[in-house]
JSON list of C-alpha atoms in Angstrom, two decimals:
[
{"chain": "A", "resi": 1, "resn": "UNK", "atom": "CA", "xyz": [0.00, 0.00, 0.00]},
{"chain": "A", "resi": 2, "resn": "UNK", "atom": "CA", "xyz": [1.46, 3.29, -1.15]},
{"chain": "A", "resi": 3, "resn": "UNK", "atom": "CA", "xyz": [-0.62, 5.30, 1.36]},
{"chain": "A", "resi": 4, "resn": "UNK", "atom": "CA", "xyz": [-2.58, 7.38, -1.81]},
{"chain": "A", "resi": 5, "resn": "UNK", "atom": "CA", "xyz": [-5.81, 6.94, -1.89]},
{"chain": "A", "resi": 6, "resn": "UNK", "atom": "CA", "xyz": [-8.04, 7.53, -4.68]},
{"chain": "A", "resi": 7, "resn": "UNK", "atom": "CA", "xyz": [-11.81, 6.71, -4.97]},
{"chain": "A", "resi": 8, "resn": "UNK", "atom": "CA", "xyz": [-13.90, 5.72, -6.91]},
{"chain": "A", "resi": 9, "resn": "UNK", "atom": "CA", "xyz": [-11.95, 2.06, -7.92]},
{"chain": "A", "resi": 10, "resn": "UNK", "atom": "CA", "xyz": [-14.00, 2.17, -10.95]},
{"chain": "A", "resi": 11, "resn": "UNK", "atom": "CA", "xyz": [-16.12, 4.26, -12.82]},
{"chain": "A", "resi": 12, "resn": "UNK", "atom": "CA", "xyz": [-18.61, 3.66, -15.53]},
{"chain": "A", "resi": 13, "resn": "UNK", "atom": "CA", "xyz": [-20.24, 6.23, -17.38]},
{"chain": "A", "resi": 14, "resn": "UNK", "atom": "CA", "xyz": [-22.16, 7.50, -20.91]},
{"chain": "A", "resi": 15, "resn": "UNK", "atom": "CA", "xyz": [-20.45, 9.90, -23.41]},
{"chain": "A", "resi": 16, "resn": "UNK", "atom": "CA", "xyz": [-21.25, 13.21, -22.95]},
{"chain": "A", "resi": 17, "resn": "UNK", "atom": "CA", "xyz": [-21.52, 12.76, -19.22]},
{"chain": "A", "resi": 18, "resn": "UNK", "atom": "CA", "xyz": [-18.74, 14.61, -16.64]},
{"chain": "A", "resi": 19, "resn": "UNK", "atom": "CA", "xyz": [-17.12, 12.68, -13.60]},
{"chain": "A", "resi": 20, "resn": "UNK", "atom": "CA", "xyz": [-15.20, 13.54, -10.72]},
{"chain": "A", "resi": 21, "resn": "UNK", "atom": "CA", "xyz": [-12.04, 11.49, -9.84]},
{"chain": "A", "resi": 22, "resn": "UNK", "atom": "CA", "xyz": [-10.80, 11.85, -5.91]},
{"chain": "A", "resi": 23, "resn": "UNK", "atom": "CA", "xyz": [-7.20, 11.79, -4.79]},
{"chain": "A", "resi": 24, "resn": "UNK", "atom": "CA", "xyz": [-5.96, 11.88, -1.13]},
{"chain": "A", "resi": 25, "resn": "UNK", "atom": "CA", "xyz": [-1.99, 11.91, -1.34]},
{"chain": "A", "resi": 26, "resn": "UNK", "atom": "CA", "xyz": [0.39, 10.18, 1.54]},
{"chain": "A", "resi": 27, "resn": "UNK", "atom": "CA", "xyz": [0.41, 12.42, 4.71]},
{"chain": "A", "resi": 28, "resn": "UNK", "atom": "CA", "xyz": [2.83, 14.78, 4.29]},
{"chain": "A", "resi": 29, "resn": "UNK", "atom": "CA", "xyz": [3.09, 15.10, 0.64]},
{"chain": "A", "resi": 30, "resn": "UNK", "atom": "CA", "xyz": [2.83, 18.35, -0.39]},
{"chain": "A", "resi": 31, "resn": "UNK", "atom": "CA", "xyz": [2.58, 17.45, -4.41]},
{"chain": "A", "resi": 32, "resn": "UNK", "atom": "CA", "xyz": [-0.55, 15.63, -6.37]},
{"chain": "A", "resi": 33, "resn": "UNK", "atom": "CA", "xyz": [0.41, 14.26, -9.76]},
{"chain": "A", "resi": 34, "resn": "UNK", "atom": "CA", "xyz": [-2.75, 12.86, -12.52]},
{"chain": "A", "resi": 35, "resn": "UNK", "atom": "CA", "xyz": [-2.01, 10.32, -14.77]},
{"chain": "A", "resi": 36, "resn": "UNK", "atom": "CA", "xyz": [-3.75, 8.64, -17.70]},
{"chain": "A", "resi": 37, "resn": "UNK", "atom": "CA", "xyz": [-3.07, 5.26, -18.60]},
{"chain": "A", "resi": 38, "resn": "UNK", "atom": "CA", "xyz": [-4.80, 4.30, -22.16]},
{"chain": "A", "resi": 39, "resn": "UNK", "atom": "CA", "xyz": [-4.05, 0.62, -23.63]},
{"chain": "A", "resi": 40, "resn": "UNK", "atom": "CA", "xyz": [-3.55, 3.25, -27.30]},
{"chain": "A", "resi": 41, "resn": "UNK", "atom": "CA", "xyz": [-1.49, 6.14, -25.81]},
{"chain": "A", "resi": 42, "resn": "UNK", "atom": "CA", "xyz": [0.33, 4.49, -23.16]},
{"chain": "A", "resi": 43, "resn": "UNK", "atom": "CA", "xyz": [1.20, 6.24, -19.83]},
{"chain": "A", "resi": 44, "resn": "UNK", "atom": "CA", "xyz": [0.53, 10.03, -20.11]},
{"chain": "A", "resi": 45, "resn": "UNK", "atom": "CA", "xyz": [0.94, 13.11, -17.60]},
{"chain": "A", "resi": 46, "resn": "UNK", "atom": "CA", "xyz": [-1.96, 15.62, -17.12]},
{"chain": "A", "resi": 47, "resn": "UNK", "atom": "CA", "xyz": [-1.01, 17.49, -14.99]},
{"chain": "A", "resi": 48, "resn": "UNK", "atom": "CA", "xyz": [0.66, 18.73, -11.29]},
{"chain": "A", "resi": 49, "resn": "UNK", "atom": "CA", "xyz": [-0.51, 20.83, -8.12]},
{"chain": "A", "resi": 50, "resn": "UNK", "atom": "CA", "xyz": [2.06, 21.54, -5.30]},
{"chain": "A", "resi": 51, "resn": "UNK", "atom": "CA", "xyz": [0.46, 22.77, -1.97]},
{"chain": "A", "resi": 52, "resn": "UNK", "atom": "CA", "xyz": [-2.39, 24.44, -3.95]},
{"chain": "A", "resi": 53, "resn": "UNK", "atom": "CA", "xyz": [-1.26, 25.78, -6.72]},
{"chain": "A", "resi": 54, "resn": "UNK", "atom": "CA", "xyz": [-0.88, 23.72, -10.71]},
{"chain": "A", "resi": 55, "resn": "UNK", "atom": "CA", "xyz": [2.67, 23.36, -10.94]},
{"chain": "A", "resi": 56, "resn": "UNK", "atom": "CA", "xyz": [3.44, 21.59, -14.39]},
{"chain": "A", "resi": 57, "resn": "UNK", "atom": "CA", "xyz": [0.84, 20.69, -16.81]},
{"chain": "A", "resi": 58, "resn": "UNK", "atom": "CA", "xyz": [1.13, 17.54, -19.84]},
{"chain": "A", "resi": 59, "resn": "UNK", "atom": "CA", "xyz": [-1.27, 16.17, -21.98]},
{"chain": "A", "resi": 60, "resn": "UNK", "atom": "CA", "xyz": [-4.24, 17.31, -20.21]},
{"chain": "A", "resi": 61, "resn": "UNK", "atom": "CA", "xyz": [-7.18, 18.30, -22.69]},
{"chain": "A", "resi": 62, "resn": "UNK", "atom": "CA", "xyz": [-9.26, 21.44, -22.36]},
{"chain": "A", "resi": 63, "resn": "UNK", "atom": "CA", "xyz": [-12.52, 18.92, -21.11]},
{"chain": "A", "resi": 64, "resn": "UNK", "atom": "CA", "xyz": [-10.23, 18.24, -18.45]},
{"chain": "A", "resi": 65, "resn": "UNK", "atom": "CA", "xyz": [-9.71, 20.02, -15.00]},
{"chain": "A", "resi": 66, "resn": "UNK", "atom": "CA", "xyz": [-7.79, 19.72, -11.68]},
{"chain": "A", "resi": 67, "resn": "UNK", "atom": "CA", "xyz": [-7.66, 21.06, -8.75]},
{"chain": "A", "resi": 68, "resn": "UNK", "atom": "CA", "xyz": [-5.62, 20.92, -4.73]},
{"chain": "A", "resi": 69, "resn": "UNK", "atom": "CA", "xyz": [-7.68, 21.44, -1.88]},
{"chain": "A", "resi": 70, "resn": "UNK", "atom": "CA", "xyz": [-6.09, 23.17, 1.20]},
{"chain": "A", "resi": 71, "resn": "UNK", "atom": "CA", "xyz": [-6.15, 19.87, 2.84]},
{"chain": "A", "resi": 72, "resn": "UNK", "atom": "CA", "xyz": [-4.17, 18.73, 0.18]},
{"chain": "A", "resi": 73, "resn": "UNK", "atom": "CA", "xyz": [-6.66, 16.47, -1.50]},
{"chain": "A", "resi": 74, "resn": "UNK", "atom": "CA", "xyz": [-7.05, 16.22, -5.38]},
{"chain": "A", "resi": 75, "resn": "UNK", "atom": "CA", "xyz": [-9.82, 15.95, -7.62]},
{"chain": "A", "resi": 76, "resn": "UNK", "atom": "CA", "xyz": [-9.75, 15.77, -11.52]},
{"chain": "A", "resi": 77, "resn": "UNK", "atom": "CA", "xyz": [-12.66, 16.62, -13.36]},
{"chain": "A", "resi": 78, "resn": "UNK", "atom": "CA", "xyz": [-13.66, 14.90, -16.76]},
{"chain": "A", "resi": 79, "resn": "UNK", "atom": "CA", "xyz": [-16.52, 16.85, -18.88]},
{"chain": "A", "resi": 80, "resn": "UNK", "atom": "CA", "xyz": [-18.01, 15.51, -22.02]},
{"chain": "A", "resi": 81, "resn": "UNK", "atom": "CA", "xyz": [-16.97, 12.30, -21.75]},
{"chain": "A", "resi": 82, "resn": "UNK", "atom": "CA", "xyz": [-16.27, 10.42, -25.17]},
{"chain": "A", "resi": 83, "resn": "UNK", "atom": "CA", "xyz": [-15.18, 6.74, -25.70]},
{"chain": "A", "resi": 84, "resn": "UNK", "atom": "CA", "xyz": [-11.79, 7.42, -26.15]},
{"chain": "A", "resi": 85, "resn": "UNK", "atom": "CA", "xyz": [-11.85, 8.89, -22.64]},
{"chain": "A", "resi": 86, "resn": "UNK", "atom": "CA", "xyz": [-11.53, 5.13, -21.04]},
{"chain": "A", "resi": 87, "resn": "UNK", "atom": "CA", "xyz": [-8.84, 4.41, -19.48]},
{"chain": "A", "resi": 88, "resn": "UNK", "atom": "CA", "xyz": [-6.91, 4.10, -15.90]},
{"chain": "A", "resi": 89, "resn": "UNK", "atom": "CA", "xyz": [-6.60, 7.56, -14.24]},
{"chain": "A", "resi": 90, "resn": "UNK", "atom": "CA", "xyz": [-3.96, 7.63, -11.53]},
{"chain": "A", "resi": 91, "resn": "UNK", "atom": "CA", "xyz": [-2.67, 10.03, -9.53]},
{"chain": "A", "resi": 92, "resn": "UNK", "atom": "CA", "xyz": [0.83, 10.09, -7.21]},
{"chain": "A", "resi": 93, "resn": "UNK", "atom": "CA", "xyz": [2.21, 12.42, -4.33]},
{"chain": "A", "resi": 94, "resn": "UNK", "atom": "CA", "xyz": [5.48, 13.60, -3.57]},
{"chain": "A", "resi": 95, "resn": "UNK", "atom": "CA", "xyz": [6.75, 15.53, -0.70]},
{"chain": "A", "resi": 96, "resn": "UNK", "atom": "CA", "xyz": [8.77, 18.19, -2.94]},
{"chain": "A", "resi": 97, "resn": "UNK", "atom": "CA", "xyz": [7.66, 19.62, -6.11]},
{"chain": "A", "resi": 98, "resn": "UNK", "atom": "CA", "xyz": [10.18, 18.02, -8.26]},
{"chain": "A", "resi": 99, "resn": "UNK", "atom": "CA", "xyz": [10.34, 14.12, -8.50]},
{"chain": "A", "resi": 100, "resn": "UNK", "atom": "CA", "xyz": [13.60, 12.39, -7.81]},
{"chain": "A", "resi": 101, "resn": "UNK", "atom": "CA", "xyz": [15.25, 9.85, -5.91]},
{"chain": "A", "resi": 102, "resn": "UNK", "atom": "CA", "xyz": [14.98, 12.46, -3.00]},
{"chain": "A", "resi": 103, "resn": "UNK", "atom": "CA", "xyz": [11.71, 13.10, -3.50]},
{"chain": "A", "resi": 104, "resn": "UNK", "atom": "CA", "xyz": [10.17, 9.80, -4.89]},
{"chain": "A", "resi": 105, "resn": "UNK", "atom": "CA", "xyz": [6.84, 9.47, -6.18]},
{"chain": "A", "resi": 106, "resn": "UNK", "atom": "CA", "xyz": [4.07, 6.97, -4.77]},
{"chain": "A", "resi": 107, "resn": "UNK", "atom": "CA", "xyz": [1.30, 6.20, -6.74]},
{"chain": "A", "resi": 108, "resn": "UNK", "atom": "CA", "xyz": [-2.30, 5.47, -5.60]},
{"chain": "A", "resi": 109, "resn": "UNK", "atom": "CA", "xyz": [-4.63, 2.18, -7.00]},
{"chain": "A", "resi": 110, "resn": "UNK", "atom": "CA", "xyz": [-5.99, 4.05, -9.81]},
{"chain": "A", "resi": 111, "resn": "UNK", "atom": "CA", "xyz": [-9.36, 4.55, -11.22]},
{"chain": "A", "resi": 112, "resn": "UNK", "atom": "CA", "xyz": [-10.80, 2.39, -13.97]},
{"chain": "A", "resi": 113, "resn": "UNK", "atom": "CA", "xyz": [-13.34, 4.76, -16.65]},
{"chain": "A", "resi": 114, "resn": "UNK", "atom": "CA", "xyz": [-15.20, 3.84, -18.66]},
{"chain": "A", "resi": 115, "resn": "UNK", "atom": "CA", "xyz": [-17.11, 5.31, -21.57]},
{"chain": "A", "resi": 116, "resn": "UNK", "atom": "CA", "xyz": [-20.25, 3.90, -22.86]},
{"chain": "B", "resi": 1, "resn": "UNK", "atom": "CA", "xyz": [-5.35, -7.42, -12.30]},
{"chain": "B", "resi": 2, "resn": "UNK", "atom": "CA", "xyz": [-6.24, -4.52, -14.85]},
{"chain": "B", "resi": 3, "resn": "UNK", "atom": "CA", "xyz": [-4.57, -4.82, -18.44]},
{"chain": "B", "resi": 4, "resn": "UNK", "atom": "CA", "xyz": [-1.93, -2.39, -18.91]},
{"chain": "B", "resi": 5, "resn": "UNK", "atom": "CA", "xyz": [-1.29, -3.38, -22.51]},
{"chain": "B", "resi": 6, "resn": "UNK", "atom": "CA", "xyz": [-1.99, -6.61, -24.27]},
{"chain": "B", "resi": 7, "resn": "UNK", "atom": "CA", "xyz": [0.64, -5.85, -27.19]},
{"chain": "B", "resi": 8, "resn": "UNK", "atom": "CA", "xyz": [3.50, -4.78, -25.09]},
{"chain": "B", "resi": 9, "resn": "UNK", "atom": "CA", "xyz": [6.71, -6.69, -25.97]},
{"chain": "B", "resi": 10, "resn": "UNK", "atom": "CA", "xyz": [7.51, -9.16, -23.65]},
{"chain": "B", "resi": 11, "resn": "UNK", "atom": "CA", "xyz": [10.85, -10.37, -21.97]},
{"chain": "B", "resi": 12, "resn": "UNK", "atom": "CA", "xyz": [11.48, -13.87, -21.00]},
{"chain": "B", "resi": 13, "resn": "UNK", "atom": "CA", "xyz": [14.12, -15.27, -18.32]},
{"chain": "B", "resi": 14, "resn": "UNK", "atom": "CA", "xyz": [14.66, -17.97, -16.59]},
{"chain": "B", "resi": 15, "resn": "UNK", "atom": "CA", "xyz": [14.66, -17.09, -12.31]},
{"chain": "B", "resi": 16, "resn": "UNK", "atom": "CA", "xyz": [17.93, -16.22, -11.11]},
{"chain": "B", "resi": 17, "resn": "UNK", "atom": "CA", "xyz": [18.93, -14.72, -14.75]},
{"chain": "B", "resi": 18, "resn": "UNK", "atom": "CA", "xyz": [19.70, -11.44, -15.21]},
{"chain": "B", "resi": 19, "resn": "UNK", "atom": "CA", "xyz": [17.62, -9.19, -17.37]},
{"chain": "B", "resi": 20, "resn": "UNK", "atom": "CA", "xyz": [17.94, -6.48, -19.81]},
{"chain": "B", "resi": 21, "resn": "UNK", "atom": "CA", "xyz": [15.37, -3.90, -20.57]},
{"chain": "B", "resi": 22, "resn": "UNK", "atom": "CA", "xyz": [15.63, -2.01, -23.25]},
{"chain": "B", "resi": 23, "resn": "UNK", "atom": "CA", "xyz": [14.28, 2.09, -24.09]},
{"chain": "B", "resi": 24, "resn": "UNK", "atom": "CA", "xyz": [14.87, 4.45, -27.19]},
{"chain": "B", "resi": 25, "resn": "UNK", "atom": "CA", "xyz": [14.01, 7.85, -25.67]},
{"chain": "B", "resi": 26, "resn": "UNK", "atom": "CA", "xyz": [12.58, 10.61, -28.11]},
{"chain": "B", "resi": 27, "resn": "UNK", "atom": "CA", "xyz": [14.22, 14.34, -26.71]},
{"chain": "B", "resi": 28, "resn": "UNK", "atom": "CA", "xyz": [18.06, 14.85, -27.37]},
{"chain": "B", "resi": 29, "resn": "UNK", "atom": "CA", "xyz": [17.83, 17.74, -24.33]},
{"chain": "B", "resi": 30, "resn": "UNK", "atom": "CA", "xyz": [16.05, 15.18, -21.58]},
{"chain": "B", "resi": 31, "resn": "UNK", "atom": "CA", "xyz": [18.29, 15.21, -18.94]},
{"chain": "B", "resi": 32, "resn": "UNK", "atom": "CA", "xyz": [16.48, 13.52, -16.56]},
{"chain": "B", "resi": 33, "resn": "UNK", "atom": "CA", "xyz": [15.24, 9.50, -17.09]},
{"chain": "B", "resi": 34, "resn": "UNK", "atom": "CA", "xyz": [13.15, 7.20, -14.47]},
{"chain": "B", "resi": 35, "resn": "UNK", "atom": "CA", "xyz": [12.61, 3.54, -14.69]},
{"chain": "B", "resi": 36, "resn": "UNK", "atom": "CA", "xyz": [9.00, 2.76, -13.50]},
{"chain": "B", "resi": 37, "resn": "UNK", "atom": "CA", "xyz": [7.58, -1.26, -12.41]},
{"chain": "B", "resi": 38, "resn": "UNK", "atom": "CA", "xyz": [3.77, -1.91, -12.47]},
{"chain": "B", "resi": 39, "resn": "UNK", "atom": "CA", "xyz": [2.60, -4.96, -11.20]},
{"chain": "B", "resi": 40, "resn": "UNK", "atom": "CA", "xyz": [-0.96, -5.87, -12.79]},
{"chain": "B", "resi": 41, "resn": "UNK", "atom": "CA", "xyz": [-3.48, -4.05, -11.11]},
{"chain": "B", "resi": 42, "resn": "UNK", "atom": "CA", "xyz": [-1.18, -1.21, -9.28]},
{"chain": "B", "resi": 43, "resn": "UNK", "atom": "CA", "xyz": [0.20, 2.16, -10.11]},
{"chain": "B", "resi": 44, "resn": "UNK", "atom": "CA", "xyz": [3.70, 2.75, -11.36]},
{"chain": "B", "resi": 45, "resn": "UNK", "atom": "CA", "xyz": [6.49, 2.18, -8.88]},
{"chain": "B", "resi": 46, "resn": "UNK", "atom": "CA", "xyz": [9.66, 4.41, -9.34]},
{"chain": "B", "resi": 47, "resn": "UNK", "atom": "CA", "xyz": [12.80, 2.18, -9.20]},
{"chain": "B", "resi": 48, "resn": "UNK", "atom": "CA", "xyz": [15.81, 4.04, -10.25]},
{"chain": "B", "resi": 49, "resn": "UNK", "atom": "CA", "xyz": [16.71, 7.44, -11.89]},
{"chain": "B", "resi": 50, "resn": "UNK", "atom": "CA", "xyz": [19.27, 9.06, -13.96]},
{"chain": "B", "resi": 51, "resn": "UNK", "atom": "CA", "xyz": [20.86, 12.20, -14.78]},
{"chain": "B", "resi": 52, "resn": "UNK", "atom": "CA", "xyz": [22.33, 12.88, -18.18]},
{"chain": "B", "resi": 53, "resn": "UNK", "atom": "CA", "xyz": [25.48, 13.95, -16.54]},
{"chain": "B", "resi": 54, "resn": "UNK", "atom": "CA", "xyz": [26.15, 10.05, -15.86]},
{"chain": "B", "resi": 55, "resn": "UNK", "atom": "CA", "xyz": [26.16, 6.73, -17.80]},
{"chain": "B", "resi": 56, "resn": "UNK", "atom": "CA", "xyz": [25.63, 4.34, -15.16]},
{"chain": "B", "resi": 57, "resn": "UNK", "atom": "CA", "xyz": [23.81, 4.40, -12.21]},
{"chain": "B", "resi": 58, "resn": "UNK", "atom": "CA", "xyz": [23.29, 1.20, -9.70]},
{"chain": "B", "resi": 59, "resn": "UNK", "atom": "CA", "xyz": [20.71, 0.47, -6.91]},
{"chain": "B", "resi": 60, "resn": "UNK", "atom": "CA", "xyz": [19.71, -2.52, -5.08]},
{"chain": "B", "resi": 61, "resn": "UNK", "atom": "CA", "xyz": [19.77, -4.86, -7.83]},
{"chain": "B", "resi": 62, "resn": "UNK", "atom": "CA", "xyz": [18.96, -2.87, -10.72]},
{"chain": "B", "resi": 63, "resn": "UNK", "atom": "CA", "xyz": [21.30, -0.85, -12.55]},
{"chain": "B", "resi": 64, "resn": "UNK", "atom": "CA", "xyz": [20.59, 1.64, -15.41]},
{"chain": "B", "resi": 65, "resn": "UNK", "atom": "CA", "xyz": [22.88, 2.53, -18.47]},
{"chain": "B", "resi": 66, "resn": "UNK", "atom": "CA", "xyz": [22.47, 6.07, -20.27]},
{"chain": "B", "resi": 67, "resn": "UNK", "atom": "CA", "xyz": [23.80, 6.25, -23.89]},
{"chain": "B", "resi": 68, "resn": "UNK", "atom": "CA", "xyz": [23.19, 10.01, -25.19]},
{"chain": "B", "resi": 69, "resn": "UNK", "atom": "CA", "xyz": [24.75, 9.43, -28.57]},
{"chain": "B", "resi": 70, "resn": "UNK", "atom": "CA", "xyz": [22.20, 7.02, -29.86]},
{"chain": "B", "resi": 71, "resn": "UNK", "atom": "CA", "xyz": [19.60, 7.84, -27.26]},
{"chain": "B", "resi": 72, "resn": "UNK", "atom": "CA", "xyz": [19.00, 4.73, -25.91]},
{"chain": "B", "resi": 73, "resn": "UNK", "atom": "CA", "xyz": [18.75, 3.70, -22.16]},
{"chain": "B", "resi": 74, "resn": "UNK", "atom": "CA", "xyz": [18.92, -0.07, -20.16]},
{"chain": "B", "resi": 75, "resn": "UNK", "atom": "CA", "xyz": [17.61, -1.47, -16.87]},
{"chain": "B", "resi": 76, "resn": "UNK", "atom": "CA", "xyz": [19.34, -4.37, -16.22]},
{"chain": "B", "resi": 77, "resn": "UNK", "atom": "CA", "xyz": [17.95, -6.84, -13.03]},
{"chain": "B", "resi": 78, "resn": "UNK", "atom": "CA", "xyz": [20.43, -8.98, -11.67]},
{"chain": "B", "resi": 79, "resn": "UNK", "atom": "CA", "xyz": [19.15, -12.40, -10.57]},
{"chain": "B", "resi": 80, "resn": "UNK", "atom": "CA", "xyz": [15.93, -11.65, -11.96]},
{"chain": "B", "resi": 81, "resn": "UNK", "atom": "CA", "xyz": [12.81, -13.02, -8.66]},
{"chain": "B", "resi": 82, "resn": "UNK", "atom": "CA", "xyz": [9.55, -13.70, -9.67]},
{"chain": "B", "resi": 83, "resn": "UNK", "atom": "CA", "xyz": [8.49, -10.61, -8.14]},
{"chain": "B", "resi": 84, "resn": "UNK", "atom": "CA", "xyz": [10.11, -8.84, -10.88]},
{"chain": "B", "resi": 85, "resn": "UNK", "atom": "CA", "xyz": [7.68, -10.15, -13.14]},
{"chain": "B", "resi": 86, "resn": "UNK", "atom": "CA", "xyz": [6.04, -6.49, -14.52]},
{"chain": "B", "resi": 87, "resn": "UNK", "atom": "CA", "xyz": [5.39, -3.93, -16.84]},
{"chain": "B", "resi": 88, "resn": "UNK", "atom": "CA", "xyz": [8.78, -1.96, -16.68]},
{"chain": "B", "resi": 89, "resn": "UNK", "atom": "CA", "xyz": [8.55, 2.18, -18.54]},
{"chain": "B", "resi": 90, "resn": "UNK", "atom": "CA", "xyz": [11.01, 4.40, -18.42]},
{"chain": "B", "resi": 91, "resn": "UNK", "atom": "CA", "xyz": [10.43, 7.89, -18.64]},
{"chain": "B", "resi": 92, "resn": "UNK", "atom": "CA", "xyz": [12.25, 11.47, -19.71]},
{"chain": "B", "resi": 93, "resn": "UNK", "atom": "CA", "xyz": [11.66, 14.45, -18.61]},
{"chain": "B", "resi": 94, "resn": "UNK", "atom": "CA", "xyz": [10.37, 16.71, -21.58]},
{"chain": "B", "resi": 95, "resn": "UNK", "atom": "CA", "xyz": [10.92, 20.08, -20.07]},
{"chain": "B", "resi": 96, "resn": "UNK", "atom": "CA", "xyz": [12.64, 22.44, -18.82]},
{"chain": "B", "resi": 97, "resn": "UNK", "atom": "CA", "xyz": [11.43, 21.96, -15.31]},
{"chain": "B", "resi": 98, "resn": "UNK", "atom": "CA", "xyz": [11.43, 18.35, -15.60]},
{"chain": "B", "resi": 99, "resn": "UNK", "atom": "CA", "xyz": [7.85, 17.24, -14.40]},
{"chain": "B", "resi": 100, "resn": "UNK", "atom": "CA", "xyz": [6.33, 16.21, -18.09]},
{"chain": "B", "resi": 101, "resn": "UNK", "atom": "CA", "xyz": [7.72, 13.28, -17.65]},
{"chain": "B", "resi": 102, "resn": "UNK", "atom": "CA", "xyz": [7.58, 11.23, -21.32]},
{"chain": "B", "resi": 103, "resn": "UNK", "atom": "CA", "xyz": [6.91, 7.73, -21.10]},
{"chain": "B", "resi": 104, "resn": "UNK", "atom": "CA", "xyz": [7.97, 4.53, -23.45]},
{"chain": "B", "resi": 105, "resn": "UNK", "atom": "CA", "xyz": [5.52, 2.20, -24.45]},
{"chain": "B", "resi": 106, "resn": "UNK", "atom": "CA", "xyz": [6.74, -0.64, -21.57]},
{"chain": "B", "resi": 107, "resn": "UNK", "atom": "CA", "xyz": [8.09, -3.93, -21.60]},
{"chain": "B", "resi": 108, "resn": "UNK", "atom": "CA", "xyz": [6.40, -6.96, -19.94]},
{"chain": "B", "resi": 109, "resn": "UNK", "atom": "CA", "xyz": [8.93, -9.02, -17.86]},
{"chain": "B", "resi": 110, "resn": "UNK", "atom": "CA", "xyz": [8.00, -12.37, -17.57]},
{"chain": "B", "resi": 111, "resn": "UNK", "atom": "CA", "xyz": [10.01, -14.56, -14.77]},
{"chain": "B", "resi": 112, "resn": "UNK", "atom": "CA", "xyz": [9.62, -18.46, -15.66]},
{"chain": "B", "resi": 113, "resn": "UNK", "atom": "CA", "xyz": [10.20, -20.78, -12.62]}
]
């Protein structure tokens, strides 16, 4: 167990639709990272929030939105859903802003969306 | 576990071999590269890192080899368990700052008894 948390496990929705993915990072960690893991595009970043504030943003598509509560807590929102939106969302906390050795990343379970 | 690709190329070895891992990175200016392990049905689990300012770097086990000039980097797993068997990425850093992290299309390590 990593210590991230993210809810729900998995997700099944319509196109069109919008969802809200949850993220609670290890105690301590300062830094919330989103991934997207498609079985077409691989392993993708979407983006980064460090205490608050978007640090570094990836691949992350204008439907898409993030956001770093003051309690530290993530949540990535996905708006008009389409099919090619499936895929395994994860998301990973750091202490620093910066991942390295020193400041190694620990990724949560994922969530499993789908698209109908 | 959850399918993490079901055309990945897949490496073979016998327990107690060592492995080899193989990545062709895109970005002549990366500087930064991070071998990731996922184990069906988990998230990505950093293993080891390297700077472009080395060639070889060694943890416990694992050590990875950084060749600029054709852009090409290794993992290699010595005495290879069978809780190595995993979807191995490795990943470069595609800016400035380092956190758009760019990652290969995996390899599925397969430890045979």
């Amino acid at each position: 167990d990593s210590g991230v948390t993210q809810t729900p496990k998995h997700l099944i929705t319509a196109t069109g639709q919008r969802v809200t993915l949850r993220c609670s990072p290890r105690s301590g960690d300062l830094s919330v990272y989103w991934y997207q893991q498609s079985l077409d595009q691989g392993l993708q970043f979407l983006i980064q929030y460090y205490n608050g504030e978007e640090r570094a943003k990836g691949n992350i598509l204008e439907r898409f939105s993030a956001q770093q509560f003051p309690d530290l807590h993530s949540e990535l929102n996905l708006s008009s859903l389409e099919l090619g939106d499936s895929a395994l969302y994860f998301c990973a906390s750091s202490v620093g802003g910066r991942v390295s050795s020193y400041n190694e990343q620990f990724f949560g379970p994922g969530t499993r969306l789908t698209v109908l | 576990g959850e399918s993490v690709g079901l055309h990945l190329p897949t490496l073979s070895v016998q327990e107690g071999d060592n492995s080899i891992i193989n990545c062709a990175y895109s970005n002549s200016a990366s500087d930064y590269f991070i071998w990731y392990k996922q184990e069906s049905g988990k998230g990505p689990q950093f293993i080891i890192d390297i700077r472009s300012n080395m060639d070889k770097r060694q943890g416990q086990r694992v050590t990875v080899l950084l060749n600029k000039t054709v852009k090409h980097l290794s993992l290699q797993i010595a005495a290879t368990q069978p809780g190595d068997s995993a979807v191995y990425f490795c990943a470069e850093n595609g800016d400035n700052y380092g956190q758009n992290f760019v990652f290969g299309p995996g390899t599925r390590l397969s430890v045979l008894p």
